[in-house]
CSV table of C-alpha atoms in Angstrom, one decimal:
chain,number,residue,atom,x,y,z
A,7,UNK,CA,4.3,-16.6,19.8
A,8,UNK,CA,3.0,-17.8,16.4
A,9,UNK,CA,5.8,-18.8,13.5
A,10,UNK,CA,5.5,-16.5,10.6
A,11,UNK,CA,6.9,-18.0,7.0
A,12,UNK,CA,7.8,-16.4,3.3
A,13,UNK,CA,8.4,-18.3,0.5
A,14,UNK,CA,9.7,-16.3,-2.4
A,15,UNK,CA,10.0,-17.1,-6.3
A,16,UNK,CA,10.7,-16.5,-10.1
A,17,UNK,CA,7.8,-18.1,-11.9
A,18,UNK,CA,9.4,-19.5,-15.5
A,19,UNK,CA,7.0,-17.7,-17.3
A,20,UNK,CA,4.2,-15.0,-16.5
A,21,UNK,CA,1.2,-16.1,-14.8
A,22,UNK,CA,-1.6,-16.7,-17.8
A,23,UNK,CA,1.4,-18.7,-19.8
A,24,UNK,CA,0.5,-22.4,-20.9
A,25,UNK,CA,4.3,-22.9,-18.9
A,26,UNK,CA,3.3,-22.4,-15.7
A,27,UNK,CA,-0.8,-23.4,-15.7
A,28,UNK,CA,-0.7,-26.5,-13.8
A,29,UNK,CA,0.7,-24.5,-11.1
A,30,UNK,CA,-1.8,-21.6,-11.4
A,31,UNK,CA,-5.0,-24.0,-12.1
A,32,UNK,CA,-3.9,-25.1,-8.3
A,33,UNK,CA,-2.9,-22.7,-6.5
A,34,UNK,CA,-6.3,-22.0,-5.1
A,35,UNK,CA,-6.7,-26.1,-3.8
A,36,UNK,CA,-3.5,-25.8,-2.5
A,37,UNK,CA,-4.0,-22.2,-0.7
A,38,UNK,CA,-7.6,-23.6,0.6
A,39,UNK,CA,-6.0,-27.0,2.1
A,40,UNK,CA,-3.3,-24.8,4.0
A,41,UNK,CA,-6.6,-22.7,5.6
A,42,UNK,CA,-8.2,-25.7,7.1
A,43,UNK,CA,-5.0,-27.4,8.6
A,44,UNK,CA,-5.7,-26.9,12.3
A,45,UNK,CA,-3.0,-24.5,13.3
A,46,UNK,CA,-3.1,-22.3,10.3
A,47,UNK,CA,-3.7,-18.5,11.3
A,48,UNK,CA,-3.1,-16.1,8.7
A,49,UNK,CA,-2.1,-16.1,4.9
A,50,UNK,CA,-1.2,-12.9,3.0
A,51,UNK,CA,-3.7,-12.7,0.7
A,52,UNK,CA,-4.1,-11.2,-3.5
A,53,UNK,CA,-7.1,-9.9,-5.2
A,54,UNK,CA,-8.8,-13.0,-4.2
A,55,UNK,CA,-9.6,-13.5,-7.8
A,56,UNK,CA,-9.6,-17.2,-8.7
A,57,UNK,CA,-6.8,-19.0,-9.5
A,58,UNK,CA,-4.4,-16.2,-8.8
A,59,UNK,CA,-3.4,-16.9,-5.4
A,60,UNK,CA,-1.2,-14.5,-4.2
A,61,UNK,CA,1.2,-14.0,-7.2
A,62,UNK,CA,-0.3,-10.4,-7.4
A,63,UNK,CA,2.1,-9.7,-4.5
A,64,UNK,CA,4.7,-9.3,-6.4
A,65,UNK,CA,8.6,-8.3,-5.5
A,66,UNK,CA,9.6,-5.3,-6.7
A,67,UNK,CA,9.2,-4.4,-10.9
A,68,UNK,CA,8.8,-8.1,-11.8
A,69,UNK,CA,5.3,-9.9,-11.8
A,70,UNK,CA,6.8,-12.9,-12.0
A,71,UNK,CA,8.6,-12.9,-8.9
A,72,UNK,CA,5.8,-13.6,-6.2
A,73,UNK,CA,5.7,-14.3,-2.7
A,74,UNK,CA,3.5,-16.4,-0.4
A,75,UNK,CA,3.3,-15.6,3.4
A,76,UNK,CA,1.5,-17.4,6.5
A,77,UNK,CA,1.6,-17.9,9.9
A,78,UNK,CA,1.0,-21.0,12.0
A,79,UNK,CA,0.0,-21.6,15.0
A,80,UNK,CA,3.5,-23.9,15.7
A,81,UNK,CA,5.9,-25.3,13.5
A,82,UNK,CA,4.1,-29.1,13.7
A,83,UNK,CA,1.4,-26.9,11.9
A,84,UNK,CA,3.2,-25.5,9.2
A,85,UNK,CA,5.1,-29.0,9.0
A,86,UNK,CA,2.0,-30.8,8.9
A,87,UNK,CA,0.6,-28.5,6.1
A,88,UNK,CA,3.9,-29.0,4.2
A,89,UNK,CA,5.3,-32.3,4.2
A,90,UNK,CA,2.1,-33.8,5.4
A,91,UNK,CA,-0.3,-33.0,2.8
A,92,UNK,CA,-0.7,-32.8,-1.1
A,93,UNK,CA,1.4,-29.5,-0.9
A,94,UNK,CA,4.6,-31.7,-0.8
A,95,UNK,CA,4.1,-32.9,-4.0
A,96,UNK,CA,3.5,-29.2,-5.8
A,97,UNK,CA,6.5,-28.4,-3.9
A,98,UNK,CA,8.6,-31.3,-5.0
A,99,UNK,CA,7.8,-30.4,-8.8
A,100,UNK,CA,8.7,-26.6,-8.1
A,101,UNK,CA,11.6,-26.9,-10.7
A,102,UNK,CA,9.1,-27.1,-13.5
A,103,UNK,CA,7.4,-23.8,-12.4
A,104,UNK,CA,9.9,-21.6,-10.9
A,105,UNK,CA,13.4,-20.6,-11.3
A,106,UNK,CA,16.4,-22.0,-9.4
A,107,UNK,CA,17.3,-19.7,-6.9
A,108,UNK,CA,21.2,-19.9,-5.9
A,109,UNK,CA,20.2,-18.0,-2.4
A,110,UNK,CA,18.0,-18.9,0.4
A,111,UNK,CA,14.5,-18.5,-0.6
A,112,UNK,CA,12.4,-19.0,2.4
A,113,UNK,CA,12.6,-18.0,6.1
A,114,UNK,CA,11.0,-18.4,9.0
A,115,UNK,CA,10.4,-16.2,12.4
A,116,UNK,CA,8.7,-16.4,15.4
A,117,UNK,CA,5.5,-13.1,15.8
A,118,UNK,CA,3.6,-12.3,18.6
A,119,UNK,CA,0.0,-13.7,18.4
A,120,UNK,CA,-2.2,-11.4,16.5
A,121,UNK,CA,0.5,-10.2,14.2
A,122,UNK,CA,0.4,-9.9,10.6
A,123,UNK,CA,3.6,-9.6,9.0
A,124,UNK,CA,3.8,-7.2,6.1
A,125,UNK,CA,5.6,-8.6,3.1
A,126,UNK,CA,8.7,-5.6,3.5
A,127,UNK,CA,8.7,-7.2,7.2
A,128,UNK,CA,9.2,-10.5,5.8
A,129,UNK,CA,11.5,-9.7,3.1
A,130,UNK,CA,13.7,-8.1,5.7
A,131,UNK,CA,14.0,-11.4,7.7
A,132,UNK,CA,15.2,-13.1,4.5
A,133,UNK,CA,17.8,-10.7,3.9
A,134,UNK,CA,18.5,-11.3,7.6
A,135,UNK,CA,18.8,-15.3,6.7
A,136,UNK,CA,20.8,-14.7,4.0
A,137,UNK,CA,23.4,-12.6,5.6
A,138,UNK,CA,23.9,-14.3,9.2
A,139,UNK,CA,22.5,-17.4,8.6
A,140,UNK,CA,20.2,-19.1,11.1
A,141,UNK,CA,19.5,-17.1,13.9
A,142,UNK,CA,16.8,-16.7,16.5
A,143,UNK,CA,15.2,-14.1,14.6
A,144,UNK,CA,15.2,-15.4,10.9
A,145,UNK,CA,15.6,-19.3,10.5
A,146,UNK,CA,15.4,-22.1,8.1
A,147,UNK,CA,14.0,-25.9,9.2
A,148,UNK,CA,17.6,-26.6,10.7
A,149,UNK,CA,16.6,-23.9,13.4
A,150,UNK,CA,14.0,-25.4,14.6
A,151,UNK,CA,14.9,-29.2,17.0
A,152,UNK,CA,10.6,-29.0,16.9
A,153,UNK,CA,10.6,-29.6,12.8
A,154,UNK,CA,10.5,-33.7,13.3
A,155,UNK,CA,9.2,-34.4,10.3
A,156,UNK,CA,11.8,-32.5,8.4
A,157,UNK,CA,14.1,-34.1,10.9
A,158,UNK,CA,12.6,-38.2,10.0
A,159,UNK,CA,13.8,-37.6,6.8
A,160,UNK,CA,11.2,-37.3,4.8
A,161,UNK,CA,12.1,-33.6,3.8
A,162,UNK,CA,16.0,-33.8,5.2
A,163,UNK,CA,17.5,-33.4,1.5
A,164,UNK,CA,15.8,-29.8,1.5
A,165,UNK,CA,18.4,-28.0,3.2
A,166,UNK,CA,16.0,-24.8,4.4
């Protein structure tokens, strides 16, 4: 099995606004890092036009409510990619580029090997998160006894 993770968002502002540049003018550093962390598999992908990322897969009506999708090889992976590397401090500074979400925002789920999960798949699984909780088949880092550096403290004040 391969873990499978969605990360949802409101961006502040739409995607060519001065408000949210910094975050655009990176996206594509940031996307590119993740692909050559050993362990990374997959990554739900846009137009591949540069420095849009994937925010052209948007969530419903609203462009600026995007999504970002991967699987990894094992959660040490995905850890590795997120805590471990210059991702962690885009993500720590996400309050000056997306909206505060009062509901979980990201899930995890374990996929067979091979499979790529459609965003509708992974939107389900967060909808599954947010109305049971941690469970075997959608999960946050608390889920998982193999997420150690979440564990070490290091990421232990982000509660999923």
């Amino acid at each position: 099995m391969q873990l499978a993770e969605l990360n949802i968002g409101r961006l502040l502002a739409p995607t060519d606004d001065p408000r949210v540049a910094e975050f655009m003018a990176n996206l594509d550093r940031i996307n590119g890092l993740g692909k050559r962390i050993p362990g990374f598999v997959w990554m739900m992908e846009g137009s591949g036009e540069p420095g849009t990322g994937n925010t052209e897969n948007a969530i419903g009506d609203d462009p600026q409510f995007v999504a970002n999708m991967t699987v990894w090889e094992d959660v040490e992976s995905l850890e590795r990619f997120v805590w471990g590397t210059l991702h962690k401090q885009f993500y720590e500074r996400r309050a000056e580029w997306f909206e505060l979400m009062g509901d979980h925002h990201f899930v995890m789920w374990w996929v067979p090997a091979g499979h790529r999960p459609t965003l509708q798949e992974g939107l389900a699984r967060l909808d599954l998160l947010r109305r049971n909780g941690d469970s075997d088949d959608a999960f946050g880092w608390t889920h998982l006894a193999e997420a150690r550096m979440w564990r070490s403290g290091l990421c232990a004040s982000e509660a999923s």
